[in-house]
Amino acid sequence: MLEITLYLFAFIIVVQICYYLGVFSRFAFAKILNVSPKKIGVSIIVCAKNEADNVARFVPLLAQQDYPDFEIILIDDASSDNTLDLFEGFEAQYPNIRIVKVQNNEAFWGNKKFALTLGIKAAKKEYLLFTDADCYPASPNWLRDMSSQFTLNKTIVLGYGAYEKIPNSFLNKIIRFETMLTAVQYFSWAKAGKPYMGVGRNLAYKKEEFFNVRGFMDHMKIRSGDDDLFINQAGNIKNTTICFTPSSFTYSEPKRKFSDWFNQKRRHVSTAGHYKFFDRAQLAVFYISQLLFIILAALLLAFQYEWMIVTGLIVFRYVFTWITIGFSAAKLKEKDVVYWYPIIELVLIVTQLNIFMTNIFSKPVHWK
């Protein structure tokens, strides 16, 4: 049995090589292409529900983008705080800001996709750039960099939505590592011609892509997924590209309690269950390979079976994964989390297993 376990362990490492060196390296070793800024009109779309504090801080940063032709669509999704009052103040202050007021609708109550649909239909520009109300751009060139990736064929642009750094917080390192690894996955699969998700914190597409797939209609009843389920449906090898210049990032405040972050990840994982079969399968195989690597390594070392071979395989696996992750983290300005990689990876594997089990017995809560 131990001999079979060793062969299985070696096979799992081969699977990991296929992911890290066959897929993830497409992003890890990719070069930032110098693309000329475009002069296309862009609508920045922000949907907010009870986000007064964030709106007050971040909308002015959107309005200060260094770009010749853009408007900002601020969607108030039936807020009960003073979000709408702030929106109206910004509308009076900035001529390129317009407001979409969403009233509670019995059929779509609390559904962010309904609110976003109204905002998209109200947009006057053909190119749309999305971010969340609790996010802010890394620089005044965010809009310029993201829109520069559009071409006649590339009408969907996936960006990076990062989280702020909190000094001396291990939870913050876990959150930023997980966010970075997720981005490496969806960036790499997009470069491989199989885009499967994006994040609403930083996502752009041409309006026609929205209407080509009937908007969110095919998954309107699923509360989450206005970003990843849309890309899973609309993205393909011809129309999707990525943008990862540091000035194109957006940032948001991370969760400060493990329970809050855990519930956030529960929502993300539940949404992934609605991806296309291939995308669900590749994500499942990747996670299972991570889990089995830890279990089988611990088992073989506990019995000291061919311990020199096992140790060599473990070292080899960590070398190629660490290098791939290291280059990726450098691109995404997350180098400090790489030093904690083995520990964080173990924590994430255990956490994901816990999330899967928890979601079996209860449904996560979505939009506010």
Coordinates of C-alpha atoms in Angstrom, one line a residue:
M1 CA 0.0 0.0 0.0
L2 CA 2.8 2.4 0.8
E3 CA 4.3 1.7 -2.6
I4 CA 1.0 2.6 -4.3
T5 CA 0.8 5.7 -2.1
L6 CA 4.3 6.8 -3.3
Y7 CA 3.2 6.4 -7.0
L8 CA 0.1 8.3 -6.3
F9 CA 2.1 11.0 -4.6
A10 CA 4.4 11.3 -7.6
F11 CA 1.3 11.5 -9.9
I12 CA -0.1 14.3 -7.8
I13 CA 3.1 16.2 -8.2
V14 CA 2.9 15.7 -12.0
V15 CA -0.6 17.2 -11.9
Q16 CA 0.8 20.2 -9.9
I17 CA 3.5 20.7 -12.5
C18 CA 0.8 20.8 -15.3
Y19 CA -0.9 23.6 -13.4
Y20 CA 2.0 25.7 -12.2
L21 CA 4.3 25.3 -15.1
G22 CA 1.8 24.5 -17.8
V23 CA -0.8 27.1 -17.0
F24 CA 0.1 29.5 -14.3
S25 CA 3.5 30.2 -15.8
R26 CA 1.7 31.9 -18.7
F27 CA 1.0 34.8 -16.4
A28 CA 4.0 34.4 -14.1
F29 CA 6.5 34.9 -16.9
A30 CA 4.4 37.2 -19.1
K31 CA 5.7 40.7 -20.0
I32 CA 3.7 43.8 -19.7
L33 CA 3.0 44.9 -23.2
N34 CA 3.3 48.6 -24.1
V35 CA -0.1 49.5 -25.5
S36 CA -1.1 52.9 -26.7
P37 CA -3.8 54.7 -24.8
K38 CA -7.2 54.7 -26.5
K39 CA -9.5 57.6 -27.1
I40 CA -12.7 55.6 -26.7
G41 CA -15.5 56.8 -24.5
V42 CA -15.9 54.8 -21.3
S43 CA -18.6 54.6 -18.6
I44 CA -17.4 53.8 -15.1
I45 CA -20.1 52.0 -13.3
V46 CA -20.4 51.8 -9.5
C47 CA -23.3 50.1 -7.7
A48 CA -23.7 51.0 -4.0
K49 CA -26.1 49.9 -1.3
N50 CA -25.6 51.6 2.1
E51 CA -22.0 52.6 1.3
A52 CA -22.0 56.3 2.4
D53 CA -18.5 56.2 4.1
N54 CA -16.8 54.6 1.1
V55 CA -18.7 56.7 -1.4
A56 CA -17.6 59.9 0.3
R57 CA -13.9 58.8 0.0
F58 CA -13.7 57.1 -3.3
V59 CA -16.0 58.7 -5.8
P60 CA -13.7 61.8 -6.1
L61 CA -10.8 59.5 -7.0
L62 CA -12.9 58.1 -9.9
A63 CA -13.8 61.6 -11.0
Q64 CA -10.1 62.6 -11.0
Q65 CA -9.1 59.9 -13.6
D66 CA -6.7 61.3 -16.3
Y67 CA -8.8 60.4 -19.3
P68 CA -10.4 62.6 -22.0
D69 CA -13.8 61.0 -22.4
F70 CA -15.6 59.3 -19.6
E71 CA -18.7 59.4 -17.5
I72 CA -19.5 57.9 -14.1
I73 CA -22.7 56.0 -13.5
L74 CA -23.5 55.9 -9.8
I75 CA -26.2 53.3 -9.0
D76 CA -28.0 53.7 -5.7
D77 CA -29.6 50.3 -4.9
A78 CA -32.3 51.5 -2.5
S79 CA -29.9 52.5 0.2
S80 CA -31.3 53.3 3.6
D81 CA -28.4 55.6 4.7
N82 CA -27.3 58.8 3.0
T83 CA -25.6 57.2 0.0
L84 CA -28.1 58.8 -2.4
D85 CA -27.6 62.3 -0.8
L86 CA -23.9 62.0 -1.4
F87 CA -24.5 60.8 -5.0
E88 CA -26.6 63.8 -5.6
G89 CA -23.9 66.1 -4.2
F90 CA -21.3 64.6 -6.5
E91 CA -23.7 64.9 -9.5
A92 CA -24.0 68.6 -8.8
Q93 CA -20.2 68.9 -8.5
Y94 CA -19.0 66.9 -11.5
P95 CA -20.7 67.3 -14.9
N96 CA -19.8 63.8 -16.0
I97 CA -21.6 62.0 -13.1
R98 CA -25.1 60.6 -13.5
I99 CA -27.2 58.8 -11.0
V100 CA -29.4 55.7 -11.4
K101 CA -31.9 55.3 -8.6
V102 CA -33.1 51.8 -8.0
Q103 CA -36.3 51.2 -6.0
N104 CA -37.0 48.0 -4.2
N105 CA -38.6 45.5 -6.7
E106 CA -40.5 42.5 -5.3
A107 CA -39.2 40.2 -8.1
F108 CA -35.6 41.4 -7.8
W109 CA -35.3 42.6 -4.2
G110 CA -31.8 42.8 -3.0
N111 CA -30.4 41.6 -6.4
K112 CA -27.3 43.5 -7.4
K113 CA -27.6 42.2 -11.0
F114 CA -31.0 44.0 -11.4
A115 CA -29.4 47.3 -10.2
L116 CA -26.4 46.8 -12.5
T117 CA -28.6 46.1 -15.5
L118 CA -30.3 49.4 -15.0
G119 CA -26.9 51.2 -14.8
I120 CA -25.6 49.5 -17.9
K121 CA -28.7 50.4 -19.9
A122 CA -28.3 54.0 -18.7
A123 CA -24.6 54.2 -19.7
K124 CA -24.1 56.4 -22.8
K125 CA -20.6 55.0 -23.7
E126 CA -20.1 51.7 -25.5
Y127 CA -17.2 50.6 -23.2
L128 CA -17.9 49.9 -19.5
L129 CA -15.5 49.8 -16.6
F130 CA -16.8 48.3 -13.3
T131 CA -15.6 48.7 -9.7
D132 CA -17.2 48.3 -6.3
A133 CA -18.3 51.2 -4.0
D134 CA -15.7 50.1 -1.4
C135 CA -12.8 50.1 -4.0
Y136 CA -10.5 52.9 -5.2
P137 CA -8.1 53.0 -8.1
A138 CA -4.4 52.7 -7.6
S139 CA -3.7 55.8 -9.7
P140 CA -5.3 58.5 -11.9
N141 CA -4.2 56.2 -14.8
W142 CA -6.5 53.3 -13.9
L143 CA -9.1 54.1 -16.5
R144 CA -6.4 54.8 -19.2
D145 CA -4.6 51.5 -18.5
M146 CA -7.7 49.3 -18.4
S147 CA -9.3 50.9 -21.6
S148 CA -5.9 50.7 -23.5
Q149 CA -6.4 46.9 -23.6
F150 CA -9.5 47.1 -25.8
T151 CA -9.1 46.3 -29.5
L152 CA -11.5 45.4 -32.2
N153 CA -11.5 41.8 -31.0
K154 CA -10.6 42.1 -27.4
T155 CA -13.8 43.4 -25.8
I156 CA -13.5 42.0 -22.3
V157 CA -10.6 43.1 -20.0
L158 CA -9.9 41.4 -16.7
G159 CA -8.1 43.5 -14.1
Y160 CA -6.7 43.0 -10.6
G161 CA -8.7 43.9 -7.5
A162 CA -6.2 44.0 -4.6
Y163 CA -6.6 44.4 -0.9
E164 CA -4.8 46.9 1.3
K165 CA -1.9 45.8 3.4
I166 CA -2.4 45.8 7.2
P167 CA 0.9 45.6 9.1
N168 CA 1.5 42.7 11.5
S169 CA -1.7 40.9 10.4
F170 CA -1.3 37.3 9.4
L171 CA -5.0 37.2 8.4
N172 CA -4.2 40.0 6.0
K173 CA -1.4 38.0 4.4
I174 CA -3.7 35.1 4.0
I175 CA -6.4 37.3 2.3
R176 CA -3.9 38.9 0.0
F177 CA -2.2 35.6 -0.9
E178 CA -5.6 34.0 -1.7
T179 CA -6.6 37.0 -3.8
M180 CA -3.3 36.9 -5.6
L181 CA -3.5 33.2 -6.3
T182 CA -7.1 33.6 -7.6
A183 CA -5.9 36.3 -9.9
V184 CA -3.0 34.1 -11.1
Q185 CA -5.5 31.4 -12.0
Y186 CA -8.0 33.5 -13.9
F187 CA -5.3 35.6 -15.6
S188 CA -3.4 32.4 -16.7
W189 CA -6.5 30.6 -18.0
A190 CA -7.5 33.7 -19.9
K191 CA -4.0 33.7 -21.5
A192 CA -4.5 30.0 -22.3
G193 CA -7.7 30.9 -24.1
K194 CA -10.1 29.6 -21.4
P195 CA -11.3 32.6 -19.4
Y196 CA -13.6 31.5 -16.6
M197 CA -14.0 34.5 -14.2
G198 CA -13.2 38.1 -13.4
V199 CA -13.8 40.3 -10.3
G200 CA -16.3 43.1 -10.2
R201 CA -13.8 45.2 -8.3
N202 CA -11.9 45.7 -11.6
L203 CA -13.5 44.6 -14.8
A204 CA -14.2 46.1 -18.2
Y205 CA -16.2 45.1 -21.2
K206 CA -18.0 46.5 -24.3
K207 CA -21.7 46.9 -23.8
E208 CA -22.5 44.6 -26.8
E209 CA -21.0 41.7 -24.8
F210 CA -23.6 42.2 -22.1
F211 CA -26.5 42.1 -24.6
N212 CA -25.0 39.3 -26.6
V213 CA -25.6 36.9 -23.7
R214 CA -28.9 38.6 -22.5
G215 CA -27.1 40.2 -19.7
F216 CA -27.5 38.4 -16.4
M217 CA -30.8 36.8 -17.3
D218 CA -29.5 33.2 -17.4
H219 CA -28.3 33.5 -13.8
M220 CA -30.4 36.3 -12.4
K221 CA -31.8 34.1 -9.7
I222 CA -28.3 33.5 -8.4
R223 CA -27.6 36.4 -6.1
S224 CA -23.9 36.5 -6.7
G225 CA -21.9 36.3 -10.0
D226 CA -22.5 39.6 -11.7
D227 CA -18.7 39.4 -12.4
D228 CA -17.5 35.8 -12.5
L229 CA -20.7 34.1 -13.9
F230 CA -20.9 36.8 -16.6
I231 CA -17.3 36.2 -17.7
N232 CA -17.8 32.4 -17.5
Q233 CA -20.7 32.8 -19.9
A234 CA -19.4 35.6 -22.2
G235 CA -15.6 35.2 -22.2
N236 CA -13.8 33.2 -24.8
I237 CA -10.4 32.9 -26.5
K238 CA -11.1 35.6 -29.0
N239 CA -12.7 38.4 -26.9
T240 CA -10.9 38.3 -23.5
T241 CA -7.6 39.9 -22.5
I242 CA -6.0 40.9 -19.2
C243 CA -4.5 44.1 -17.7
F244 CA -1.9 43.9 -14.9
T245 CA 0.0 47.2 -14.9
P246 CA 0.4 48.4 -11.2
S247 CA -1.4 51.6 -12.1
S248 CA -4.4 49.6 -13.3
F249 CA -5.1 47.9 -9.9
T250 CA -7.9 48.8 -7.6
Y251 CA -7.7 48.4 -3.8
S252 CA -10.3 47.8 -1.1
E253 CA -10.2 47.3 2.6
P254 CA -9.8 43.7 3.6
K255 CA -11.8 41.9 6.3
R256 CA -10.3 42.2 9.8
K257 CA -12.0 39.2 11.3
F258 CA -11.5 35.6 10.2
S259 CA -15.3 34.9 10.4
D260 CA -16.1 37.8 8.1
W261 CA -13.5 36.7 5.5
F262 CA -14.7 33.1 5.9
N263 CA -18.3 34.1 5.1
Q264 CA -17.1 36.1 2.1
K265 CA -15.3 33.1 0.7
R266 CA -18.4 31.0 1.2
R267 CA -20.2 33.2 -1.2
H268 CA -17.4 33.0 -3.8
V269 CA -17.2 29.2 -3.6
S270 CA -21.0 28.8 -3.9
T271 CA -21.0 30.9 -7.1
A272 CA -18.2 28.8 -8.6
G273 CA -20.6 25.8 -8.5
H274 CA -22.4 27.4 -11.4
Y275 CA -19.4 27.6 -13.7
K276 CA -19.2 25.6 -16.9
F277 CA -18.2 21.9 -16.4
F278 CA -14.6 22.3 -17.6
D279 CA -14.0 25.3 -15.3
R280 CA -15.5 23.5 -12.3
A281 CA -13.5 20.4 -13.1
Q282 CA -10.1 22.2 -13.4
L283 CA -10.7 24.1 -10.2
A284 CA -11.7 20.9 -8.4
V285 CA -8.6 19.0 -9.7
F286 CA -6.3 21.8 -8.6
Y287 CA -7.7 21.9 -5.1
I288 CA -7.8 18.1 -4.8
S289 CA -4.2 17.9 -5.9
Q290 CA -3.2 20.4 -3.3
L291 CA -5.1 18.5 -0.6
L292 CA -3.7 15.1 -1.6
F293 CA -0.1 16.5 -1.7
I294 CA -0.3 17.5 1.9
I295 CA -2.1 14.3 3.1
L296 CA 0.2 11.9 1.1
A297 CA 3.4 13.7 2.0
A298 CA 2.5 13.5 5.7
L299 CA 1.5 9.9 5.4
L300 CA 4.7 8.8 3.7
L301 CA 6.9 10.8 6.0
A302 CA 5.1 9.4 9.1
F303 CA 6.0 5.8 8.0
Q304 CA 9.4 6.9 6.7
Y305 CA 8.8 5.1 3.5
E306 CA 11.5 5.9 0.9
W307 CA 11.9 9.1 2.9
M308 CA 14.8 10.4 0.7
I309 CA 12.7 10.1 -2.5
V310 CA 9.7 11.6 -0.8
T311 CA 11.7 14.5 0.6
G312 CA 13.2 15.1 -2.8
L313 CA 9.8 15.2 -4.4
I314 CA 8.5 17.6 -1.7
V315 CA 11.5 19.9 -2.2
F316 CA 11.1 19.8 -6.0
R317 CA 7.4 20.6 -5.8
Y318 CA 7.9 23.6 -3.5
V319 CA 10.7 24.9 -5.7
F320 CA 8.7 25.1 -8.9
T321 CA 5.5 26.3 -7.2
W322 CA 7.4 28.9 -5.2
I323 CA 9.2 30.3 -8.3
T324 CA 5.9 30.5 -10.2
I325 CA 4.1 32.2 -7.3
G326 CA 7.1 34.5 -6.6
F327 CA 7.1 35.9 -10.2
S328 CA 3.4 36.3 -10.1
A329 CA 3.4 38.0 -6.7
A330 CA 6.0 40.4 -8.0
K331 CA 3.8 41.5 -10.9
L332 CA 0.9 42.0 -8.5
K333 CA 2.9 43.8 -5.9
E334 CA 2.3 41.1 -3.3
K335 CA 5.9 39.9 -2.8
D336 CA 5.8 40.0 1.0
V337 CA 3.2 37.2 1.2
V338 CA 5.4 34.8 -0.7
Y339 CA 7.7 34.3 2.2
W340 CA 4.8 32.7 4.1
Y341 CA 3.7 30.5 1.2
P342 CA 3.9 27.0 2.7
I343 CA 2.1 28.0 5.8
I344 CA -0.6 30.1 4.1
E345 CA -1.1 27.3 1.5
L346 CA -1.8 24.8 4.3
V347 CA -4.2 27.3 6.0
L348 CA -6.1 27.9 2.7
I349 CA -6.4 24.2 2.0
V350 CA -7.9 23.5 5.4
T351 CA -10.2 26.6 5.1
Q352 CA -11.5 25.6 1.7
L353 CA -12.3 22.2 3.0
N354 CA -14.2 23.7 5.8
I355 CA -16.0 26.1 3.4
F356 CA -17.1 23.2 1.2
M357 CA -18.5 21.3 4.2
T358 CA -20.2 24.3 5.6
N359 CA -21.9 25.2 2.3
I360 CA -23.4 21.7 2.1
F361 CA -25.4 22.3 5.2
S362 CA -26.3 26.1 4.9
K363 CA -26.5 28.7 2.2
P364 CA -24.3 31.8 2.4
V365 CA -25.8 35.3 2.5
H366 CA -25.2 37.5 -0.6
W367 CA -25.9 41.1 -1.6
K368 CA -26.9 43.4 1.2

